[in-house]
Short mmCIF file of C-alpha atoms and ligand atoms in Angstrom, two decimals:
data_model
loop_
_atom_site.label_atom_id
_atom_site.label_comp_id
_atom_site.label_asym_id
_atom_site.label_seq_id
_atom_site.Cartn_x
_atom_site.Cartn_y
_atom_site.Cartn_z
CA MET A 1118 0.05 0.06 0.03
CA ARG A 1119 1.47 3.48 -1.32
CA LYS A 1120 3.14 4.93 2.01
CA ASP A 1121 0.91 8.22 1.91
CA LEU A 1122 -2.63 5.90 1.90
CA ARG A 1123 -1.32 3.81 4.53
CA PHE A 1124 -0.37 7.06 6.30
CA LYS A 1125 -3.66 8.71 6.14
CA GLN A 1126 -5.32 5.58 7.03
CA ILE A 1127 -3.31 5.32 10.46
CA ARG A 1128 -4.45 9.72 10.86
CA ALA A 1129 -8.01 8.66 10.09
CA LEU A 1130 -7.52 6.11 13.08
CA GLY A 1131 -6.21 8.50 14.89
CA ASP A 1132 -8.31 11.55 14.03
CA ASN A 1133 -11.57 9.27 15.19
CA ARG A 1134 -9.83 8.42 18.20
CA MET A 1135 -8.75 11.83 18.99
CA LYS A 1136 -12.68 12.86 17.87
CA GLU A 1137 -13.54 9.77 20.57
CA LYS A 1138 -11.35 11.10 22.91
CA ASN A 1139 -10.56 7.78 23.53
CA PHE A 1140 -7.07 6.13 24.27
CA HIS A 1141 -5.74 2.93 22.29
CA VAL A 1142 -7.71 0.98 24.92
CA ALA A 1143 -10.80 -1.08 24.47
CA SER A 1144 -13.80 -0.87 25.80
CA PHE A 1145 -16.21 -2.79 28.32
CA ASP A 1146 -18.73 -4.04 24.96
CA GLU A 1147 -15.28 -4.62 22.90
CA ILE A 1148 -13.86 -7.34 25.94
CA LYS A 1149 -17.12 -8.48 26.27
CA SER A 1150 -18.02 -9.49 22.78
CA GLY A 1151 -14.57 -10.69 22.31
CA ASP A 1152 -13.36 -8.38 20.14
CA THR A 1153 -10.19 -8.16 21.64
CA ALA A 1154 -9.81 -11.80 20.79
CA ASP A 1155 -6.81 -13.25 19.19
CA ILE A 1156 -8.51 -13.58 15.40
CA TYR A 1157 -7.95 -17.52 15.65
CA PHE A 1158 -10.70 -18.11 18.18
CA PRO A 1159 -13.40 -16.22 15.73
CA ARG A 1160 -12.12 -18.30 12.56
CA CYS A 1161 -12.24 -21.85 14.54
CA LYS A 1162 -15.28 -21.21 15.97
CA GLU A 1163 -16.79 -20.36 12.28
CA ILE A 1164 -15.47 -23.85 11.18
CA LEU A 1165 -16.70 -25.00 14.59
CA GLU A 1166 -20.28 -23.79 13.75
CA LYS A 1167 -20.05 -24.77 9.90
CA TYR A 1168 -19.12 -28.85 11.08
CA GLU A 1169 -22.22 -27.93 13.67
CA LYS A 1170 -19.39 -29.38 16.46
CA CYS A 1171 -20.68 -26.07 18.56
CA ASP A 1172 -22.70 -28.09 20.72
CA LYS A 1173 -20.70 -30.46 22.48
CA ILE A 1174 -20.05 -29.65 25.84
CA VAL A 1175 -16.40 -29.12 27.30
CA VAL A 1176 -14.33 -28.80 30.18
CA ALA A 1177 -11.65 -26.12 29.94
CA ASP A 1178 -8.87 -25.72 32.47
CA VAL A 1179 -6.56 -22.91 33.74
CA THR A 1180 -3.19 -23.84 34.68
CA THR A 1181 0.94 -22.82 34.05
CA THR A 1182 3.80 -25.50 33.87
CA SER A 1183 5.74 -23.02 35.56
CA PHE A 1184 6.50 -19.50 37.11
CA PRO A 1185 8.72 -16.49 35.76
CA PHE A 1186 12.44 -16.75 37.86
CA ASN A 1187 11.83 -20.34 38.68
CA TRP A 1188 9.73 -18.77 41.19
CA LYS A 1189 8.00 -21.78 43.48
CA TRP A 1190 4.69 -20.69 44.24
CA ALA A 1191 2.17 -18.02 43.16
CA ILE A 1192 -0.64 -15.57 43.78
CA PHE A 1193 -3.95 -16.72 41.88
CA ALA A 1194 -5.35 -13.02 40.86
CA GLY A 1195 -8.26 -11.47 38.77
CA LEU A 1196 -11.24 -13.09 39.70
CA GLU A 1197 -13.68 -10.48 39.74
CA GLU A 1198 -13.27 -9.05 36.35
CA ILE A 1199 -13.36 -13.07 35.13
CA LEU A 1200 -16.38 -13.06 36.50
CA ILE A 1201 -17.76 -10.08 35.22
CA LEU A 1202 -16.72 -10.92 31.77
CA PHE A 1203 -17.77 -14.54 31.93
CA GLN A 1204 -21.46 -12.47 33.16
CA ASP A 1205 -24.56 -14.19 31.32
CA ILE A 1206 -22.24 -16.51 29.47
CA ASP A 1207 -24.10 -20.15 29.55
CA CYS A 1208 -21.34 -21.56 30.97
CA ASP A 1209 -20.20 -22.37 34.69
CA ILE A 1210 -17.22 -21.60 35.84
CA TYR A 1211 -14.90 -23.47 39.45
CA THR A 1212 -12.06 -21.43 40.77
CA MET A 1213 -10.00 -20.97 43.49
CA GLU A 1214 -10.46 -18.30 45.85
CA GLU A 1215 -8.75 -15.17 44.75
CA GLY A 1216 -5.44 -14.56 46.76
CA THR A 1217 -5.00 -18.27 47.08
CA VAL A 1218 -1.61 -19.46 47.16
CA PHE A 1219 -0.98 -22.31 44.18
CA TYR A 1220 1.52 -24.47 42.35
CA PRO A 1221 2.52 -25.24 38.61
CA HIS A 1222 0.40 -27.71 36.70
CA GLN A 1223 -3.40 -26.60 39.88
CA PRO A 1224 -6.04 -25.62 37.70
CA VAL A 1225 -6.66 -22.18 39.15
CA MET A 1226 -10.16 -22.72 37.25
CA GLU A 1227 -12.46 -24.51 35.24
CA ILE A 1228 -14.60 -23.56 32.89
CA GLU A 1229 -18.30 -25.97 32.15
CA GLY A 1230 -20.31 -25.48 28.60
CA LYS A 1231 -20.36 -25.47 25.30
CA TYR A 1232 -17.23 -24.31 24.09
CA CYS A 1233 -18.51 -21.71 21.09
CA ASP A 1234 -20.30 -20.11 23.72
CA PHE A 1235 -17.13 -18.86 25.13
CA SER A 1236 -14.46 -19.55 23.35
CA VAL A 1237 -13.97 -15.92 21.85
CA LEU A 1238 -13.40 -14.79 25.10
CA GLU A 1239 -10.32 -17.10 25.75
CA THR A 1240 -7.58 -14.15 25.47
CA ALA A 1241 -9.13 -11.92 27.38
CA LEU A 1242 -9.95 -14.35 30.37
CA LEU A 1243 -5.84 -15.16 30.18
CA GLY A 1244 -4.95 -11.30 29.90
CA LEU A 1245 -6.96 -10.34 33.12
CA ILE A 1246 -5.32 -13.46 35.24
CA CYS A 1247 -1.73 -13.62 33.80
CA GLN A 1248 -0.77 -9.80 34.52
CA SER A 1249 -3.01 -9.62 37.52
CA SER A 1250 -1.58 -13.15 39.28
CA GLY A 1251 2.22 -11.54 38.22
CA ILE A 1252 1.54 -7.97 40.11
CA ALA A 1253 0.33 -9.71 42.92
CA THR A 1254 2.71 -12.33 43.21
CA ARG A 1255 5.67 -9.83 42.71
CA ALA A 1256 4.09 -7.89 45.68
CA ALA A 1257 3.46 -10.83 47.93
CA ARG A 1258 7.35 -11.51 47.47
CA CYS A 1259 7.72 -7.71 48.00
CA LYS A 1260 6.37 -8.44 51.36
CA ILE A 1261 7.65 -11.22 52.67
CA ALA A 1262 11.17 -9.61 51.95
CA ALA A 1263 10.02 -6.51 54.27
CA LYS A 1264 8.22 -9.07 56.97
CA ASP A 1265 7.40 -6.24 59.24
CA LYS A 1266 8.13 -2.93 57.27
CA PRO A 1267 5.59 -1.41 55.26
CA ILE A 1268 5.71 -1.22 51.04
CA TYR A 1269 3.65 0.70 49.07
CA SER A 1270 3.14 0.37 45.07
CA PHE A 1271 4.13 2.87 43.72
CA GLY A 1272 4.36 1.68 39.75
CA ILE A 1273 1.09 2.73 38.34
CA ARG A 1274 3.17 5.16 35.87
CA ARG A 1275 5.22 2.39 34.38
CA ALA A 1276 1.64 0.79 33.17
CA HIS A 1277 -1.04 2.00 30.62
CA PRO A 1278 -3.08 4.61 32.76
CA SER A 1279 -6.51 2.49 31.82
CA ILE A 1280 -5.05 -0.03 34.47
CA SER A 1281 -3.77 1.55 36.69
CA PRO A 1282 -6.85 0.49 39.44
CA MET A 1283 -6.05 -3.27 38.23
CA VAL A 1284 -2.31 -2.56 38.83
CA ASP A 1285 -2.95 -1.16 42.58
CA ARG A 1286 -5.42 -3.75 42.92
CA SER A 1287 -3.49 -6.51 42.51
CA ALA A 1288 -0.12 -4.88 44.46
CA TYR A 1289 -2.62 -4.38 47.40
CA ILE A 1290 -4.05 -7.81 47.49
CA GLY A 1291 -1.08 -9.37 47.01
CA GLY A 1292 0.26 -7.50 50.27
CA CYS A 1293 1.23 -3.78 49.93
CA ASP A 1294 0.43 -1.79 52.86
CA GLY A 1295 -0.77 1.30 50.50
CA VAL A 1296 -1.37 2.40 47.15
CA SER A 1297 -0.10 5.77 44.79
CA GLY A 1298 -3.22 5.51 42.23
CA ILE A 1299 -6.30 8.03 43.09
CA SER A 1300 -8.41 5.71 41.16
CA GLY A 1301 -7.03 2.35 42.16
CA ALA A 1302 -7.56 3.89 45.73
CA LYS A 1303 -11.25 4.74 45.17
CA LEU A 1304 -11.72 1.38 43.36
CA MET A 1305 -10.85 -0.09 46.98
CA GLY A 1306 -12.43 2.18 49.05
CA ILE A 1307 -8.99 2.92 50.60
CA GLU A 1308 -6.30 6.27 50.87
CA PRO A 1309 -4.04 6.84 48.23
CA VAL A 1310 -0.86 7.39 49.68
CA GLY A 1311 2.43 9.57 48.64
CA THR A 1312 5.18 12.05 49.61
CA MET A 1313 6.26 14.44 47.21
CA ALA A 1314 7.75 15.19 44.10
CA HIS A 1315 11.26 16.40 42.65
CA ALA A 1316 9.42 18.65 40.31
CA TYR A 1317 7.83 19.89 43.68
CA ILE A 1318 10.94 20.37 45.12
CA ILE A 1319 12.20 22.29 42.18
CA LEU A 1320 9.51 24.48 42.14
CA MET A 1321 9.71 25.49 45.35
CA ASP A 1322 12.25 28.49 46.19
CA SER A 1323 13.79 26.21 48.63
CA GLN A 1324 14.02 22.38 49.97
CA GLU A 1325 12.86 24.00 53.03
CA GLU A 1326 10.47 26.11 51.50
CA ALA A 1327 8.88 23.14 50.04
CA TRP A 1328 9.21 20.76 53.10
CA ILE A 1329 7.62 23.70 55.58
CA ALA A 1330 4.57 24.24 52.64
CA PHE A 1331 4.04 20.82 52.17
CA ASP A 1332 3.66 20.25 56.55
CA LYS A 1333 1.29 23.69 56.04
CA ALA A 1334 -1.04 22.96 53.35
CA MET A 1335 -1.57 19.11 53.89
CA PRO A 1336 -4.23 17.70 55.90
CA GLU A 1337 -3.49 15.97 59.40
CA LYS A 1338 -4.16 12.56 58.16
CA VAL A 1339 -1.05 12.83 54.99
CA PRO A 1340 1.58 11.76 56.70
CA ARG A 1341 5.13 14.65 57.12
CA ILE A 1342 7.50 12.62 54.41
CA ALA A 1343 10.10 14.46 53.48
CA LEU A 1344 12.00 14.29 49.80
CA THR A 1345 15.69 14.36 50.77
CA ASP A 1346 17.84 13.96 47.73
CA THR A 1347 16.91 16.74 44.57
CA TYR A 1348 20.51 19.22 45.45
CA PHE A 1349 22.59 18.11 48.05
CA ASP A 1350 23.44 14.89 49.66
CA GLU A 1351 21.28 13.06 51.38
CA LYS A 1352 22.31 13.45 55.15
CA ILE A 1353 22.90 17.11 54.65
CA GLU A 1354 19.20 16.98 53.51
CA SER A 1355 18.11 14.47 55.60
CA ILE A 1356 19.27 16.98 58.14
CA MET A 1357 17.72 19.87 57.24
CA ALA A 1358 14.11 18.50 57.02
CA ALA A 1359 14.61 17.00 60.62
CA GLU A 1360 15.85 20.99 61.78
CA SER A 1361 13.05 22.64 59.52
CA LEU A 1362 10.18 20.12 60.70
CA LYS A 1363 11.47 19.00 63.68
CA ASP A 1364 8.64 16.33 65.59
CA LYS A 1365 6.49 17.01 62.64
CA LEU A 1366 9.00 14.85 60.27
CA LEU A 1367 7.66 11.27 59.80
CA ALA A 1368 10.31 10.39 57.63
CA VAL A 1369 12.65 11.19 55.27
CA ARG A 1370 12.00 9.56 51.62
CA LEU A 1371 15.53 8.77 49.40
CA ASP A 1372 14.96 8.23 45.89
CA THR A 1373 18.26 8.51 44.67
CA PRO A 1374 19.22 8.76 41.39
CA GLY A 1375 21.04 5.40 40.09
CA SER A 1376 23.63 7.56 38.68
CA ARG A 1377 24.35 8.50 42.29
CA ARG A 1378 23.08 5.25 44.44
CA GLY A 1379 26.32 3.84 44.65
CA ASP A 1380 25.98 1.78 47.75
CA PHE A 1381 22.59 3.09 48.85
CA ARG A 1382 23.12 0.63 52.00
CA SER A 1383 25.88 2.98 53.39
CA ILE A 1384 24.01 5.84 52.25
CA ILE A 1385 20.67 5.50 54.43
CA GLU A 1386 23.43 4.11 57.25
CA GLU A 1387 24.91 7.53 57.07
CA VAL A 1388 21.99 9.57 57.40
CA ARG A 1389 20.56 7.00 59.84
CA TRP A 1390 23.92 8.16 62.04
CA GLU A 1391 23.43 11.93 61.32
CA LEU A 1392 19.68 11.75 62.36
CA ASP A 1393 20.49 9.64 65.34
CA ILE A 1394 23.23 12.03 66.78
CA ARG A 1395 21.07 14.86 66.32
CA GLY A 1396 18.04 13.55 68.46
CA PHE A 1397 15.70 12.48 65.36
CA GLU A 1398 16.21 8.83 65.95
CA GLU A 1399 12.07 9.03 65.83
CA VAL A 1400 12.57 9.93 62.05
CA LYS A 1401 11.96 7.11 59.54
CA ILE A 1402 13.82 6.40 56.35
CA PHE A 1403 11.54 5.74 53.39
CA VAL A 1404 13.50 4.04 50.08
CA SER A 1405 12.57 3.72 47.07
CA GLY A 1406 13.48 4.01 43.20
CA GLY A 1407 14.95 0.54 41.21
CA ILE A 1408 13.47 -1.12 44.39
CA ASP A 1409 12.92 -5.43 44.24
CA GLU A 1410 12.21 -8.00 46.94
CA PHE A 1411 16.16 -8.93 47.41
CA LYS A 1412 16.96 -4.95 47.62
CA ILE A 1413 14.16 -5.03 50.36
CA GLN A 1414 15.98 -8.07 51.91
CA ASN A 1415 18.96 -6.45 51.93
CA LEU A 1416 17.95 -2.83 53.37
CA ARG A 1417 15.02 -4.08 55.69
CA ASP A 1418 17.45 -3.58 59.16
CA ILE A 1419 17.82 0.15 58.25
CA ALA A 1420 15.23 1.46 56.20
CA ASP A 1421 11.51 1.70 57.43
CA SER A 1422 9.38 1.47 54.58
CA PHE A 1423 9.76 1.10 50.74
CA GLY A 1424 8.15 2.62 47.61
CA VAL A 1425 8.05 -0.04 44.77
CA GLY A 1426 7.69 0.34 41.47
CA THR A 1427 8.28 -1.17 37.96
CA SER A 1428 9.30 -4.51 39.94
CA ILE A 1429 5.50 -4.65 40.75
CA SER A 1430 3.31 -3.17 38.10
CA GLY A 1431 5.85 -4.76 35.21
CA SER A 1432 6.41 -8.00 37.63
CA PRO A 1433 6.47 -10.32 34.28
CA PRO A 1434 3.01 -12.32 33.92
CA ILE A 1435 2.33 -15.79 35.07
CA ASP A 1436 1.49 -17.67 31.87
CA TYR A 1437 -1.45 -19.41 32.20
CA ALA A 1438 -3.05 -21.42 29.37
CA MET A 1439 -6.34 -22.79 29.08
CA ASP A 1440 -6.98 -26.30 27.58
CA ILE A 1441 -9.94 -28.26 26.83
CA ILE A 1442 -9.77 -31.29 28.97
CA GLU A 1443 -12.33 -32.90 28.49
CA VAL A 1444 -15.38 -33.37 25.89
CA GLU A 1445 -18.63 -34.80 26.39
CA ASN A 1446 -18.09 -35.91 29.94
CA ILE A 1447 -14.54 -37.94 28.00
CA PRO A 1448 -11.16 -37.08 29.38
CA CYS A 1449 -9.46 -35.61 26.45
CA ALA A 1450 -6.00 -33.23 26.60
CA LYS A 1451 -3.60 -32.56 24.06
CA ARG A 1452 0.00 -33.36 25.17
CA GLY A 1453 1.83 -32.28 28.62
CA LYS A 1454 -1.86 -31.46 29.94
CA TYR A 1455 -3.74 -34.42 32.41
CA GLY A 1456 -6.94 -34.68 30.86
CA GLY A 1457 -10.36 -35.15 33.07
CA LYS A 1458 -11.73 -32.53 35.37
CA LYS A 1459 -9.74 -32.00 38.28
CA GLN A 1460 -9.50 -30.87 42.50
CA VAL A 1461 -6.62 -29.41 44.78
CA PHE A 1462 -7.27 -30.47 47.86
CA ARG A 1463 -5.24 -28.35 50.58
CA CYS A 1464 -4.46 -30.75 53.89
CA ASN A 1465 -5.22 -27.94 56.94
CA LYS A 1466 -2.24 -29.54 59.15
CA CYS A 1467 0.50 -30.10 57.41
CA ASN A 1468 -0.52 -27.88 54.09
CA SER A 1469 0.47 -30.02 50.95
CA ASP A 1470 -1.90 -30.31 48.15
CA ILE A 1471 -3.20 -33.29 46.79
CA LEU A 1472 -4.45 -33.24 43.12
CA ALA A 1473 -6.92 -35.86 41.92
CA TYR A 1474 -9.98 -35.72 39.34
CA ARG A 1475 -13.01 -34.24 39.83
CA LYS A 1476 -15.99 -36.12 41.66
CA ASN A 1477 -17.09 -33.24 44.64
CA GLU A 1478 -15.93 -34.95 47.21
CA LYS A 1479 -15.85 -32.25 50.29
CA GLU A 1480 -12.72 -34.06 51.50
CA LYS A 1481 -9.35 -36.09 51.60
CA THR A 1482 -7.28 -37.48 54.37
CA CYS A 1483 -3.82 -36.46 53.57
CA LYS A 1484 -0.89 -38.88 54.01
CA CYS A 1485 0.08 -36.58 57.44
CA GLY A 1486 -3.23 -37.46 59.10
CA GLY A 1487 -4.39 -33.95 58.48
CA THR A 1488 -7.73 -33.53 56.33
CA ALA A 1489 -7.98 -31.53 52.89
CA TYR A 1490 -10.16 -29.54 51.62
CA PRO A 1491 -11.03 -28.57 48.47
CA LEU A 1492 -9.74 -25.32 46.83
CA LEU A 1493 -11.74 -25.15 43.46
CA LYS A 1494 -15.28 -24.19 44.06
CA LYS A 1495 -18.63 -23.17 41.61
CA VAL A 1496 -18.21 -19.67 41.05
CA LEU A 1497 -20.66 -18.82 38.28
CA GLU A 1498 -23.64 -21.12 37.66
CA LYS A 1499 -25.04 -20.83 33.81
CA GLY A 1500 -23.22 -16.98 33.93
CA GLU A 1501 -24.87 -16.16 37.17
CA ILE A 1502 -22.45 -15.61 39.83
CA ILE A 1503 -23.31 -17.27 42.65
CA LEU A 1504 -20.22 -15.96 44.94
CA ASP A 1505 -20.15 -13.62 47.65
CA LEU A 1506 -17.46 -11.42 47.01
CA PRO A 1507 -14.50 -10.87 49.34
CA SER A 1508 -13.29 -7.27 49.64
CA PRO A 1509 -9.78 -6.40 48.33
CA GLU A 1510 -8.95 -6.70 52.42
CA GLU A 1511 -10.21 -10.07 52.80
CA ILE A 1512 -8.01 -10.94 49.79
CA ARG A 1513 -5.38 -9.30 51.00
CA THR A 1514 -5.59 -10.75 54.69
CA LYS A 1515 -5.69 -14.05 53.40
CA VAL A 1516 -2.89 -13.89 51.20
CA LEU A 1517 -0.83 -12.65 54.21
CA SER A 1518 -1.86 -15.26 56.03
CA GLN A 1519 -0.79 -17.85 53.49
CA ILE A 1520 2.57 -16.04 52.64
CA SER A 1521 3.67 -16.16 56.04
CA ARG A 1522 4.59 -19.74 55.54
CA LEU A 1523 6.64 -18.73 52.69
CA THR A 1524 9.75 -18.05 51.40
CA LEU A 1525 11.35 -16.06 48.43
CA GLU A 1526 13.24 -19.96 47.35
C1 PCP B 2595 10.11 7.69 41.17
C2 PCP B 2595 8.88 7.80 42.28
C3 PCP B 2595 8.61 6.26 42.27
C4 PCP B 2595 9.65 5.87 42.03
C5 PCP B 2595 10.42 6.35 41.42
C6 PCP B 2595 9.50 4.15 41.60
O1 PCP B 2595 10.92 8.60 41.46
O2 PCP B 2595 8.59 8.92 43.13
O3 PCP B 2595 8.35 6.41 43.55
O4 PCP B 2595 10.44 3.62 41.26
P1 PCP B 2595 10.72 2.23 40.39
O5 PCP B 2595 9.47 2.08 39.33
O6 PCP B 2595 12.02 2.21 40.07
O7 PCP B 2595 10.16 1.31 41.60
P2 PCP B 2595 10.74 10.09 40.16
O8 PCP B 2595 10.80 9.20 38.75
O9 PCP B 2595 11.82 10.60 41.00
O10 PCP B 2595 9.57 10.49 40.49
P3 PCP B 2595 9.22 11.82 41.62
O11 PCP B 2595 10.30 12.92 41.49
O12 PCP B 2595 7.53 12.15 41.24
O13 PCP B 2595 8.89 11.51 43.31
#
């Protein structure tokens, strides 16, 4: 196609979007109708319809065979949006509860119905849980690394703004103690958290004026955390901030640029020393910028809280796959997959799992003598949501109790 024509087309598309005042995102209707599907799904559906194969009742499950970076476990997240996607679709869905820790080869979800009723939703389904589960898992890993020290999700600036509520919700249910995004916090009914930006310091006449003005302007509920790495060495600015705000200063934030970061641990130790010898033992140290679970592990004994961006919001997705495992009640699966409906039973004594062919057993006896209970429960019946959706807070609590028994290894 002649270049100018192609450009005109792009221009026209761009103009349409501009006219519609819409970003390059799919609408609710486009997602629900399968317009965000990979093209091979509607094409195959067309042929299946032509050959009258569409009425076959199938069971499809969603599993993964491994996790990024050889992680040993992951957090299942994104269920709430799955229910929005499948509401009014004539099928039944069994899933683990959102926030459940799971392992490779374990089904987090099983869908029963006529394949063609949901086939074009596979792409959206996977997208909803792959990204959300990756973010929640990385947040949980950072939370394990931080132990009792709070961690905050500062990563929505690294993702398309249309998904910032999902990013912050996944980070929060994964274990973050707070999120910086206004829309994400609104979605969860919590207060967004934040400190101050370098731009703010630069626009004010001096660091001191910026910190004092912040203190005068902000409502009491906003913690007084002074950013102390804009122009001078962190220890100098931290002393200046402590002497400016005295006992009103809760913490200093060190977001030292990479070019100056060198040995960040030593910088934090110096700041700690200088604050303590001047009687500011109560002033805490908040660090951000390039933080991940391993940096947290290395700094948690000297830093009091962490702002984590890219490593959580940009976490690799959990690469779930959806596969047919049964047709007309006959187990059948592609190579590399176990056929047949399944259930995962988790022992309430030793916490180990039993993967079994699903026969609706209420419980199983574990080899340790404990009782193992089923993790997959029916959440959608003939398109109707039958699950009382837990709040993000409840899901977060469930995650924290499970990860308290886990490690990063
Ligand atoms: C960024 C901002 C985020 C941090 C870094 C996320 O600092 O404060 O909290 O970093 P990460 O993605 O590496 O984890 P700046 O870019 O300096 O922005 P600002 O001056 O607005 O704080």
